[in-house]
Amino acid sequence: MPSVLFFAIDGLQPSQVTEELMPNLAAFADGGVFFENHHPVYPSVTRVNAASIMTGCYPGRHGLVGNTLVIREYDSTRAFSALVDELMTVVEKTGRLLFRPTLAEIISGHGKRFVTVGTGSSGNTFVHNPKPTAGHGRSIHPEFTIPEGLGAEIVERFGEWGERTHPDYGRNEYASRVLTEYVLDDCDLAIYWSDEPDHAQHAAGVNSEHGKEALTVADNAFGKVIGHLENGGRRNETDIMVVSDHGYSTSRGLIGIESLVKHECPVPVVLGTNGASVLFWIPDRDTNAVDRLAEWLMRQPWCGAITVPSPHGGIEGTLPARLVGQEGERSPDLTMSFTWDSEPNAAGVPGFAHTAGQPVGQGDHGSLSKHEMRNTLIAGGPSFKSGTQVGSPTGNVDLAPTALKILGLPGGETMDGRILEEALADGPDPDSVTSSTQTFCAERQLGHALYRQEITVTSVGKTSYVDQGSAERIITT
């Protein structure tokens, strides 16, 4: 039975996998399976997608609906950033962070070994294994380890992590040493999560010189892993899935949404900014208040697609939250994606969006832009086809059921994602996969302007993937 490695490269776009920018990964892609139509979940932010990768479920089902979110059973009065200290408090107070079991929980229940090593946010790494006392595996991060005493062992063997550099050469060099010298030879499922190029792209823009340096950081770490497996004779015993969490846009403009809501919004709300999207919670969940909030947002020139969960269904001009995977117990009362377009940035990369996170010219994500709702998946190893391109729609929710299939374990059948059979060595021809695409529309007359929105979703069987969501305001007479 082969082992499995998820090698996550935060913010990597498919167009960046070239011989010039990422020679190690490009060579791997040439020999493996390149997924041409891969999707994150919405919002297109990291910790939400990490939870979907680990559970195989949409955000509404696993319960981590935003990088910044409200968990009503924990504290209904404020939104918080999903970082390790507060997430541990959520677990202590409520007994759970996620509603669905993670891969760490599933495979440890079958006697298999799980380890995750991350240089990204502490919340991201914690989400991979969010039951710190349950013994479901090991988590290694500069700010914490699970179990807690593991940190001292890592430092004794490898030295101190050191401070983050820009780009983050040091921590990724350290983490790749931990992965190759400590983890891979004694693990059934391993995860490596590189914080680059995400940090650099936020700071300097997509395909900026700084961003390209960061691509080298991630590619060097990947090359070290491949070299280790080849030198140890384990390359043909390890299935590798290289994935990114989301696509990217360049900031069209920074919207001070918190100030605008405080001074202009007609109803009281608690909001969580998630880059190029905003999630809203109404304190008493009053549908009339949600309707007034929706109307106010629709009048704003930066407002894109809006969804609401089923308890508020029927609000004119909105679309159902289930279309974007946000239907569930912890669903916000309204989600709003900022407007976006496909103009190229200074480096020639298409995709601009308004954002609550970054000033003009810097990189961001979180919206329903088609440029953010496309991300990277490349797979290779004994279980996968060779030299193949898969054009069928796939998504981050598909990694967990596919990994369980490779490991010979049950559990994938209860997930939202599907097994990527068309990519497996004994699977069907990728061209045989059938899919259907549907665009859902809604509109609302606002005096002399018409707000009109659409969300496009593609499905394969029971699994759906969000292609894009957008809106426009049309002046009427």
CSV table of C-alpha atoms in Angstrom, one decimal:
chain,number,residue,atom,x,y,z
A,1,MET,CA,0.0,0.0,0.0
A,2,PRO,CA,1.6,3.4,-1.0
A,3,SER,CA,1.8,6.3,1.4
A,4,VAL,CA,0.3,9.7,0.5
A,5,LEU,CA,1.7,13.2,0.6
A,6,PHE,CA,-0.3,16.3,0.2
A,7,PHE,CA,2.2,19.1,-0.8
A,8,ALA,CA,0.2,22.3,-0.4
A,9,ILE,CA,1.6,25.5,-2.0
A,10,ASP,CA,-0.4,28.4,-0.7
A,11,GLY,CA,-1.8,30.7,-3.4
A,12,LEU,CA,-0.1,28.8,-6.3
A,13,GLN,CA,-1.9,29.4,-9.6
A,14,PRO,CA,-1.8,26.8,-12.4
A,15,SER,CA,-0.2,29.3,-14.8
A,16,GLN,CA,2.8,29.6,-12.5
A,17,VAL,CA,3.8,25.9,-12.9
A,18,THR,CA,6.4,26.5,-15.6
A,19,GLU,CA,9.9,25.3,-16.2
A,20,GLU,CA,11.1,28.9,-15.8
A,21,LEU,CA,9.4,29.6,-12.5
A,22,MET,CA,9.1,26.2,-10.9
A,23,PRO,CA,11.4,23.7,-12.6
A,24,ASN,CA,11.0,20.9,-10.1
A,25,LEU,CA,7.2,21.1,-10.0
A,26,ALA,CA,6.9,21.5,-13.8
A,27,ALA,CA,9.0,18.3,-14.3
A,28,PHE,CA,6.7,16.5,-11.8
A,29,ALA,CA,3.6,17.7,-13.7
A,30,ASP,CA,5.0,16.5,-17.0
A,31,GLY,CA,5.3,13.0,-15.7
A,32,GLY,CA,2.1,12.9,-13.6
A,33,VAL,CA,-1.5,14.2,-13.8
A,34,PHE,CA,-2.3,17.9,-14.3
A,35,PHE,CA,-5.8,18.9,-13.4
A,36,GLU,CA,-6.8,21.7,-15.8
A,37,ASN,CA,-10.2,22.6,-14.2
A,38,HIS,CA,-9.6,22.5,-10.4
A,39,HIS,CA,-11.6,24.5,-7.8
A,40,PRO,CA,-11.3,25.7,-4.3
A,41,VAL,CA,-14.4,26.1,-2.0
A,42,TYR,CA,-15.9,29.5,-1.2
A,43,PRO,CA,-14.8,31.8,0.3
A,44,SER,CA,-11.5,31.2,-1.6
A,45,VAL,CA,-9.4,31.6,1.6
A,46,THR,CA,-6.9,29.3,3.2
A,47,ARG,CA,-8.3,27.9,6.4
A,48,VAL,CA,-11.7,27.3,4.9
A,49,ASN,CA,-10.1,25.3,2.1
A,50,ALA,CA,-7.8,23.5,4.5
A,51,ALA,CA,-10.8,22.2,6.3
A,52,SER,CA,-12.4,21.1,3.1
A,53,ILE,CA,-9.2,19.3,2.0
A,54,MET,CA,-9.1,17.5,5.3
A,55,THR,CA,-12.8,16.6,5.5
A,56,GLY,CA,-13.8,16.3,1.9
A,57,CYS,CA,-16.8,18.5,2.7
A,58,TYR,CA,-18.1,22.0,1.8
A,59,PRO,CA,-17.8,24.7,4.4
A,60,GLY,CA,-21.4,24.6,5.4
A,61,ARG,CA,-21.0,20.9,6.4
A,62,HIS,CA,-17.6,21.1,8.2
A,63,GLY,CA,-18.5,24.3,10.0
A,64,LEU,CA,-15.4,26.5,9.4
A,65,VAL,CA,-17.1,29.0,7.1
A,66,GLY,CA,-14.4,31.7,7.0
A,67,ASN,CA,-10.9,32.7,7.9
A,68,THR,CA,-12.7,35.3,10.0
A,69,LEU,CA,-16.0,34.0,11.3
A,70,VAL,CA,-18.7,33.9,14.0
A,71,ILE,CA,-19.4,30.6,15.8
A,72,ARG,CA,-22.6,31.4,17.6
A,73,GLU,CA,-22.4,28.6,20.1
A,74,TYR,CA,-19.0,29.9,21.1
A,75,ASP,CA,-19.5,33.7,21.0
A,76,SER,CA,-22.4,35.2,18.9
A,77,THR,CA,-21.3,38.8,19.5
A,78,ARG,CA,-18.0,39.0,17.6
A,79,ALA,CA,-16.1,37.6,14.6
A,80,PHE,CA,-12.6,36.3,15.3
A,81,SER,CA,-9.6,35.2,13.2
A,82,ALA,CA,-9.2,31.4,13.1
A,83,LEU,CA,-5.8,31.2,14.7
A,84,VAL,CA,-4.6,28.4,17.0
A,85,ASP,CA,-5.1,29.9,20.4
A,86,GLU,CA,-8.7,30.9,19.8
A,87,LEU,CA,-9.4,27.7,17.9
A,88,MET,CA,-8.2,25.7,20.9
A,89,THR,CA,-10.5,27.7,23.1
A,90,VAL,CA,-13.4,26.9,20.7
A,91,VAL,CA,-12.7,23.2,21.1
A,92,GLU,CA,-12.4,23.5,24.9
A,93,LYS,CA,-15.7,25.4,25.2
A,94,THR,CA,-17.8,23.7,22.6
A,95,GLY,CA,-16.2,20.3,22.3
A,96,ARG,CA,-15.5,20.5,18.6
A,97,LEU,CA,-14.2,22.8,15.8
A,98,LEU,CA,-15.3,20.8,12.8
A,99,PHE,CA,-18.6,18.9,12.3
A,100,ARG,CA,-17.0,16.3,10.1
A,101,PRO,CA,-14.0,14.0,10.8
A,102,THR,CA,-10.7,14.9,9.3
A,103,LEU,CA,-8.3,12.6,7.5
A,104,ALA,CA,-6.2,12.6,10.6
A,105,GLU,CA,-9.1,11.2,12.6
A,106,ILE,CA,-10.2,8.7,10.0
A,107,ILE,CA,-6.8,7.1,9.2
A,108,SER,CA,-5.6,7.0,12.9
A,109,GLY,CA,-8.8,5.1,13.6
A,110,HIS,CA,-7.5,2.5,11.3
A,111,GLY,CA,-4.0,2.3,12.9
A,112,LYS,CA,-2.3,4.5,10.3
A,113,ARG,CA,0.1,7.4,11.0
A,114,PHE,CA,-0.6,11.1,10.2
A,115,VAL,CA,1.8,14.1,10.4
A,116,THR,CA,1.4,17.6,9.2
A,117,VAL,CA,4.2,20.2,8.9
A,118,GLY,CA,3.2,23.8,8.1
A,119,THR,CA,4.8,27.2,7.7
A,120,GLY,CA,1.5,29.1,7.1
A,121,SER,CA,-0.9,30.4,9.7
A,122,SER,CA,-1.2,28.5,13.0
A,123,GLY,CA,-4.9,28.2,12.4
A,124,ASN,CA,-4.3,26.5,9.1
A,125,THR,CA,-2.1,23.8,10.6
A,126,PHE,CA,-4.4,23.3,13.5
A,127,VAL,CA,-7.4,22.7,11.2
A,128,HIS,CA,-5.5,19.7,9.8
A,129,ASN,CA,-5.8,17.9,13.1
A,130,PRO,CA,-8.2,19.9,15.4
A,131,LYS,CA,-8.5,17.5,18.3
A,132,PRO,CA,-5.2,18.1,20.2
A,133,THR,CA,-5.8,15.5,22.9
A,134,ALA,CA,-7.3,12.7,20.8
A,135,GLY,CA,-4.0,11.2,19.6
A,136,HIS,CA,-4.9,11.4,15.9
A,137,GLY,CA,-1.4,12.2,14.8
A,138,ARG,CA,1.3,14.8,15.0
A,139,SER,CA,1.2,18.5,14.0
A,140,ILE,CA,4.4,20.6,13.6
A,141,HIS,CA,4.3,24.4,13.3
A,142,PRO,CA,6.6,27.2,14.4
A,143,GLU,CA,4.0,28.3,17.0
A,144,PHE,CA,2.8,25.0,18.4
A,145,THR,CA,3.0,21.2,18.1
A,146,ILE,CA,0.6,18.3,18.8
A,147,PRO,CA,1.4,16.7,21.1
A,148,GLU,CA,2.7,19.7,22.9
A,149,GLY,CA,5.9,18.0,24.0
A,150,LEU,CA,6.9,17.3,20.4
A,151,GLY,CA,8.1,20.9,20.0
A,152,ALA,CA,11.1,20.4,22.3
A,153,GLU,CA,12.1,17.2,20.4
A,154,ILE,CA,11.9,19.0,17.1
A,155,VAL,CA,14.0,22.0,18.4
A,156,GLU,CA,16.6,19.6,20.0
A,157,ARG,CA,17.0,17.8,16.7
A,158,PHE,CA,16.7,20.7,14.2
A,159,GLY,CA,17.4,23.8,16.2
A,160,GLU,CA,15.1,26.9,16.5
A,161,TRP,CA,12.7,27.7,13.7
A,162,GLY,CA,13.9,31.3,13.4
A,163,GLU,CA,11.9,34.4,12.3
A,164,ARG,CA,10.0,34.5,9.1
A,165,THR,CA,11.9,36.1,6.2
A,166,HIS,CA,10.5,37.8,3.1
A,167,PRO,CA,10.3,35.6,1.1
A,168,ASP,CA,10.2,32.8,3.7
A,169,TYR,CA,13.3,30.9,2.8
A,170,GLY,CA,14.3,30.0,6.3
A,171,ARG,CA,11.2,28.4,7.7
A,172,ASN,CA,10.5,26.5,4.5
A,173,GLU,CA,14.0,25.2,4.5
A,174,TYR,CA,13.6,24.1,8.1
A,175,ALA,CA,10.1,22.6,7.5
A,176,SER,CA,11.4,20.6,4.5
A,177,ARG,CA,14.2,19.2,6.6
A,178,VAL,CA,11.7,18.1,9.2
A,179,LEU,CA,9.5,16.5,6.5
A,180,THR,CA,12.3,14.6,4.8
A,181,GLU,CA,14.4,13.7,7.9
A,182,TYR,CA,11.7,13.1,10.5
A,183,VAL,CA,8.3,12.5,8.9
A,184,LEU,CA,8.2,10.8,5.5
A,185,ASP,CA,9.9,7.5,6.4
A,186,ASP,CA,7.4,6.8,9.2
A,187,CYS,CA,4.1,8.1,8.0
A,188,ASP,CA,1.1,6.9,5.9
A,189,LEU,CA,-0.4,10.4,5.2
A,190,ALA,CA,1.8,13.5,5.4
A,191,ILE,CA,1.0,17.1,4.7
A,192,TYR,CA,3.4,19.8,3.9
A,193,TRP,CA,2.0,23.4,3.7
A,194,SER,CA,4.2,26.1,2.3
A,195,ASP,CA,3.3,29.7,3.2
A,196,GLU,CA,4.8,30.9,-0.1
A,197,PRO,CA,4.0,32.3,-2.6
A,198,ASP,CA,1.0,33.5,-0.6
A,199,HIS,CA,2.8,35.9,1.7
A,200,ALA,CA,4.8,37.4,-1.1
A,201,GLN,CA,1.8,37.8,-3.4
A,202,HIS,CA,-0.2,39.6,-0.7
A,203,ALA,CA,2.8,41.9,-0.1
A,204,ALA,CA,3.9,42.6,-3.7
A,205,GLY,CA,1.4,41.3,-6.1
A,206,VAL,CA,1.0,38.2,-8.3
A,207,ASN,CA,4.1,37.4,-10.4
A,208,SER,CA,5.9,40.4,-9.0
A,209,GLU,CA,9.7,39.9,-8.7
A,210,HIS,CA,9.1,39.3,-5.0
A,211,GLY,CA,6.4,36.8,-5.8
A,212,LYS,CA,8.6,34.9,-8.3
A,213,GLU,CA,11.3,34.6,-5.6
A,214,ALA,CA,8.6,33.0,-3.4
A,215,LEU,CA,7.8,30.5,-6.1
A,216,THR,CA,11.4,29.4,-6.0
A,217,VAL,CA,11.1,28.9,-2.2
A,218,ALA,CA,8.2,26.5,-2.6
A,219,ASP,CA,9.8,24.8,-5.6
A,220,ASN,CA,13.1,24.2,-3.8
A,221,ALA,CA,11.2,22.6,-0.9
A,222,PHE,CA,9.4,20.4,-3.3
A,223,GLY,CA,12.6,19.4,-5.1
A,224,LYS,CA,14.1,18.4,-1.8
A,225,VAL,CA,11.2,16.1,-1.1
A,226,ILE,CA,11.4,14.5,-4.5
A,227,GLY,CA,15.2,14.0,-4.1
A,228,HIS,CA,14.8,12.5,-0.7
A,229,LEU,CA,12.2,10.0,-2.0
A,230,GLU,CA,14.3,9.1,-5.0
A,231,ASN,CA,17.5,8.7,-3.0
A,232,GLY,CA,15.7,6.5,-0.5
A,233,GLY,CA,14.1,4.3,-3.1
A,234,ARG,CA,10.6,5.4,-2.1
A,235,ARG,CA,9.6,7.5,-5.1
A,236,ASN,CA,7.6,4.6,-6.5
A,237,GLU,CA,6.0,3.9,-3.1
A,238,THR,CA,4.6,7.4,-2.5
A,239,ASP,CA,1.6,9.2,-4.1
A,240,ILE,CA,2.0,12.9,-4.1
A,241,MET,CA,-0.8,15.4,-4.6
A,242,VAL,CA,0.4,19.0,-5.0
A,243,VAL,CA,-2.5,21.4,-4.3
A,244,SER,CA,-3.1,25.1,-3.7
A,245,ASP,CA,-5.8,26.4,-1.6
A,246,HIS,CA,-7.1,29.2,-3.9
A,247,GLY,CA,-6.4,31.3,-6.9
A,248,TYR,CA,-5.5,35.0,-6.8
A,249,SER,CA,-6.5,38.5,-7.8
A,250,THR,CA,-4.8,41.9,-7.8
A,251,SER,CA,-6.5,44.5,-5.6
A,252,ARG,CA,-8.6,46.9,-7.5
A,253,GLY,CA,-9.2,49.0,-4.4
A,254,LEU,CA,-9.4,48.7,-0.6
A,255,ILE,CA,-13.0,49.0,0.7
A,256,GLY,CA,-13.3,50.1,4.3
A,257,ILE,CA,-16.3,47.8,4.8
A,258,GLU,CA,-16.2,47.9,8.6
A,259,SER,CA,-16.4,51.6,8.7
A,260,LEU,CA,-19.1,51.8,6.1
A,261,VAL,CA,-21.2,49.2,7.9
A,262,LYS,CA,-20.8,51.0,11.2
A,263,HIS,CA,-21.9,54.4,9.8
A,264,GLU,CA,-24.2,53.5,6.9
A,265,CYS,CA,-25.7,50.0,7.3
A,266,PRO,CA,-29.4,50.2,8.2
A,267,VAL,CA,-29.3,47.1,10.5
A,268,PRO,CA,-26.9,45.9,13.3
A,269,VAL,CA,-24.6,43.2,12.0
A,270,VAL,CA,-21.4,41.3,13.0
A,271,LEU,CA,-19.2,41.0,10.0
A,272,GLY,CA,-16.1,38.9,9.1
A,273,THR,CA,-13.9,40.2,6.4
A,274,ASN,CA,-12.3,37.4,4.3
A,275,GLY,CA,-10.2,39.3,1.8
A,276,ALA,CA,-12.4,39.8,-1.3
A,277,SER,CA,-15.5,38.6,0.5
A,278,VAL,CA,-17.4,39.6,3.6
A,279,LEU,CA,-19.6,37.3,5.8
A,280,PHE,CA,-22.5,38.9,7.8
A,281,TRP,CA,-24.3,37.6,10.9
A,282,ILE,CA,-27.5,39.2,12.1
A,283,PRO,CA,-27.6,39.0,15.9
A,284,ASP,CA,-31.2,37.7,16.1
A,285,ARG,CA,-31.2,36.1,12.6
A,286,ASP,CA,-34.2,38.3,11.6
A,287,THR,CA,-35.0,37.8,7.9
A,288,ASN,CA,-36.4,41.3,7.5
A,289,ALA,CA,-33.0,42.6,8.7
A,290,VAL,CA,-31.2,40.4,6.3
A,291,ASP,CA,-33.4,41.7,3.5
A,292,ARG,CA,-32.6,45.4,4.4
A,293,LEU,CA,-28.9,44.5,4.6
A,294,ALA,CA,-29.1,42.8,1.2
A,295,GLU,CA,-30.8,45.9,-0.4
A,296,TRP,CA,-28.2,48.2,1.1
A,297,LEU,CA,-25.3,46.1,-0.2
A,298,MET,CA,-26.9,45.8,-3.7
A,299,ARG,CA,-26.8,49.6,-4.0
A,300,GLN,CA,-23.0,49.7,-3.5
A,301,PRO,CA,-20.8,49.8,-6.6
A,302,TRP,CA,-18.3,47.3,-5.1
A,303,CYS,CA,-21.0,44.7,-4.2
A,304,GLY,CA,-20.8,41.4,-6.2
A,305,ALA,CA,-22.7,38.2,-5.8
A,306,ILE,CA,-24.8,37.7,-2.6
A,307,THR,CA,-26.1,34.5,-1.1
A,308,VAL,CA,-28.3,33.7,1.9
A,309,PRO,CA,-29.0,30.3,3.6
A,310,SER,CA,-32.3,28.6,3.4
A,311,PRO,CA,-33.8,30.1,6.6
A,312,HIS,CA,-33.8,33.4,4.7
A,313,GLY,CA,-34.8,32.0,1.4
A,314,GLY,CA,-36.8,34.2,-0.9
A,315,ILE,CA,-35.0,37.5,-0.4
A,316,GLU,CA,-35.3,39.3,-3.7
A,317,GLY,CA,-32.1,39.5,-5.7
A,318,THR,CA,-30.2,36.9,-3.6
A,319,LEU,CA,-29.2,33.4,-4.5
A,320,PRO,CA,-29.1,30.3,-2.2
A,321,ALA,CA,-26.1,29.7,0.0
A,322,ARG,CA,-26.2,26.0,-1.0
A,323,LEU,CA,-24.9,26.9,-4.4
A,324,VAL,CA,-21.6,28.0,-2.9
A,325,GLY,CA,-21.4,25.3,-0.2
A,326,GLN,CA,-22.3,27.6,2.6
A,327,GLU,CA,-25.6,26.0,3.8
A,328,GLY,CA,-25.2,24.7,7.3
A,329,GLU,CA,-25.5,25.1,11.1
A,330,ARG,CA,-22.9,27.9,11.2
A,331,SER,CA,-23.8,29.6,7.9
A,332,PRO,CA,-23.6,33.4,8.0
A,333,ASP,CA,-26.9,35.1,7.3
A,334,LEU,CA,-25.5,36.6,4.2
A,335,THR,CA,-22.3,36.3,2.1
A,336,MET,CA,-21.1,39.0,-0.3
A,337,SER,CA,-18.3,38.7,-2.8
A,338,PHE,CA,-16.7,41.9,-4.0
A,339,THR,CA,-16.8,42.8,-7.7
A,340,TRP,CA,-14.0,41.6,-10.0
A,341,ASP,CA,-12.8,41.8,-13.6
A,342,SER,CA,-10.3,40.1,-15.9
A,343,GLU,CA,-8.0,42.9,-16.7
A,344,PRO,CA,-4.2,42.0,-16.4
A,345,ASN,CA,-2.0,43.4,-13.7
A,346,ALA,CA,1.4,45.0,-14.2
A,347,ALA,CA,2.9,41.6,-14.6
A,348,GLY,CA,0.3,40.5,-17.2
A,349,VAL,CA,-1.7,38.3,-14.8
A,350,PRO,CA,-5.5,38.6,-15.4
A,351,GLY,CA,-7.8,39.2,-12.5
A,352,PHE,CA,-8.6,42.3,-10.4
A,353,ALA,CA,-11.1,42.5,-7.4
A,354,HIS,CA,-12.1,44.9,-4.8
A,355,THR,CA,-11.1,43.7,-1.3
A,356,ALA,CA,-11.3,44.5,2.3
A,357,GLY,CA,-7.8,43.3,2.8
A,358,GLN,CA,-5.2,44.8,0.5
A,359,PRO,CA,-4.4,48.2,-1.1
A,360,VAL,CA,-4.4,48.7,-4.9
A,361,GLY,CA,-1.8,46.6,-6.7
A,362,GLN,CA,-1.2,44.0,-4.0
A,363,GLY,CA,-2.6,40.5,-4.2
A,364,ASP,CA,-5.7,39.1,-2.5
A,365,HIS,CA,-8.3,36.4,-2.7
A,366,GLY,CA,-11.6,35.3,-1.1
A,367,SER,CA,-14.1,36.3,-3.8
A,368,LEU,CA,-16.1,34.4,-6.4
A,369,SER,CA,-13.9,35.7,-9.2
A,370,LYS,CA,-13.2,33.0,-11.8
A,371,HIS,CA,-9.5,33.8,-11.3
A,372,GLU,CA,-9.8,32.9,-7.6
A,373,MET,CA,-12.1,29.9,-8.1
A,374,ARG,CA,-9.4,28.1,-10.0
A,375,ASN,CA,-6.4,26.7,-8.3
A,376,THR,CA,-3.8,24.0,-8.7
A,377,LEU,CA,-3.8,20.2,-8.4
A,378,ILE,CA,-1.1,18.0,-9.8
A,379,ALA,CA,-0.7,14.3,-8.8
A,380,GLY,CA,1.9,11.6,-9.4
A,381,GLY,CA,3.0,8.3,-8.0
A,382,PRO,CA,2.2,4.6,-8.4
A,383,SER,CA,-1.6,5.0,-8.0
A,384,PHE,CA,-1.9,7.7,-10.8
A,385,LYS,CA,-1.7,7.8,-14.5
A,386,SER,CA,1.4,9.3,-16.1
A,387,GLY,CA,1.8,12.2,-18.5
A,388,THR,CA,-2.0,12.9,-18.4
A,389,GLN,CA,-4.1,16.1,-18.4
A,390,VAL,CA,-7.5,15.9,-16.8
A,391,GLY,CA,-10.0,18.4,-18.0
A,392,SER,CA,-13.0,17.2,-16.0
A,393,PRO,CA,-14.0,19.5,-13.1
A,394,THR,CA,-12.3,18.7,-9.8
A,395,GLY,CA,-12.0,20.4,-6.4
A,396,ASN,CA,-10.3,20.6,-3.1
A,397,VAL,CA,-13.2,18.5,-1.6
A,398,ASP,CA,-12.0,15.6,-3.8
A,399,LEU,CA,-8.6,15.1,-2.1
A,400,ALA,CA,-9.8,13.4,1.0
A,401,PRO,CA,-11.9,10.7,-0.6
A,402,THR,CA,-9.2,10.1,-3.2
A,403,ALA,CA,-6.6,9.7,-0.5
A,404,LEU,CA,-8.8,7.2,1.4
A,405,LYS,CA,-9.2,5.2,-1.8
A,406,ILE,CA,-5.5,5.0,-2.3
A,407,LEU,CA,-4.9,4.0,1.4
A,408,GLY,CA,-7.6,1.4,1.1
A,409,LEU,CA,-9.8,2.9,3.8
A,410,PRO,CA,-13.6,3.6,4.0
A,411,GLY,CA,-15.1,7.0,4.7
A,412,GLY,CA,-15.0,8.8,1.4
A,413,GLU,CA,-18.6,7.7,0.6
A,414,THR,CA,-20.0,10.1,3.2
A,415,MET,CA,-18.1,13.1,1.9
A,416,ASP,CA,-19.2,15.8,-0.5
A,417,GLY,CA,-16.2,15.3,-2.7
A,418,ARG,CA,-15.7,12.4,-5.1
A,419,ILE,CA,-12.8,9.9,-5.8
A,420,LEU,CA,-10.9,11.2,-8.8
A,421,GLU,CA,-11.1,7.8,-10.5
A,422,GLU,CA,-10.2,9.3,-13.9
A,423,ALA,CA,-6.8,10.2,-12.6
A,424,LEU,CA,-6.0,6.8,-11.1
A,425,ALA,CA,-3.8,4.3,-13.0
A,426,ASP,CA,-6.7,1.8,-13.2
A,427,GLY,CA,-9.4,4.4,-13.7
A,428,PRO,CA,-11.5,5.4,-16.7
A,429,ASP,CA,-10.4,7.7,-19.5
A,430,PRO,CA,-10.6,11.3,-18.3
A,431,ASP,CA,-12.6,12.2,-21.3
A,432,SER,CA,-15.4,9.8,-20.2
A,433,VAL,CA,-16.3,11.9,-17.2
A,434,THR,CA,-19.6,13.7,-17.7
A,435,SER,CA,-20.5,17.0,-16.1
A,436,SER,CA,-23.2,19.6,-16.3
A,437,THR,CA,-23.0,23.4,-15.9
A,438,GLN,CA,-25.7,25.7,-14.8
A,439,THR,CA,-25.9,29.4,-14.2
A,440,PHE,CA,-28.3,30.7,-11.6
A,441,CYS,CA,-29.5,34.3,-11.8
A,442,ALA,CA,-31.3,36.8,-9.6
A,443,GLU,CA,-32.1,40.5,-9.8
A,444,ARG,CA,-33.7,43.3,-7.8
A,445,GLN,CA,-35.0,46.7,-8.9
A,446,LEU,CA,-33.5,49.5,-6.8
A,447,GLY,CA,-35.2,52.7,-7.9
A,448,HIS,CA,-33.5,53.7,-11.2
A,449,ALA,CA,-30.9,50.8,-11.0
A,450,LEU,CA,-31.3,47.1,-11.5
A,451,TYR,CA,-29.0,44.8,-9.5
A,452,ARG,CA,-28.4,41.6,-11.4
A,453,GLN,CA,-26.2,38.7,-10.3
A,454,GLU,CA,-25.3,35.2,-11.4
A,455,ILE,CA,-23.4,32.2,-10.0
A,456,THR,CA,-22.2,29.4,-12.3
A,457,VAL,CA,-21.8,25.9,-10.9
A,458,THR,CA,-20.5,22.7,-12.6
A,459,SER,CA,-21.4,19.3,-11.2
A,460,VAL,CA,-20.1,15.7,-11.6
A,461,GLY,CA,-22.6,13.4,-10.0
A,462,LYS,CA,-23.4,14.7,-6.5
A,463,THR,CA,-20.3,16.9,-6.3
A,464,SER,CA,-20.5,20.5,-7.4
A,465,TYR,CA,-17.8,23.1,-8.1
A,466,VAL,CA,-18.3,26.8,-8.1
A,467,ASP,CA,-17.0,28.4,-11.3
A,468,GLN,CA,-17.7,32.0,-10.6
A,469,GLY,CA,-20.2,34.5,-9.2
A,470,SER,CA,-20.6,38.1,-10.4
A,471,ALA,CA,-23.0,41.0,-10.3
A,472,GLU,CA,-23.7,44.3,-12.2
A,473,ARG,CA,-25.9,47.4,-11.7
A,474,ILE,CA,-27.8,48.5,-14.7
A,475,ILE,CA,-29.3,52.0,-14.9
A,476,THR,CA,-33.0,51.9,-15.8
A,477,THR,CA,-35.5,54.6,-16.6
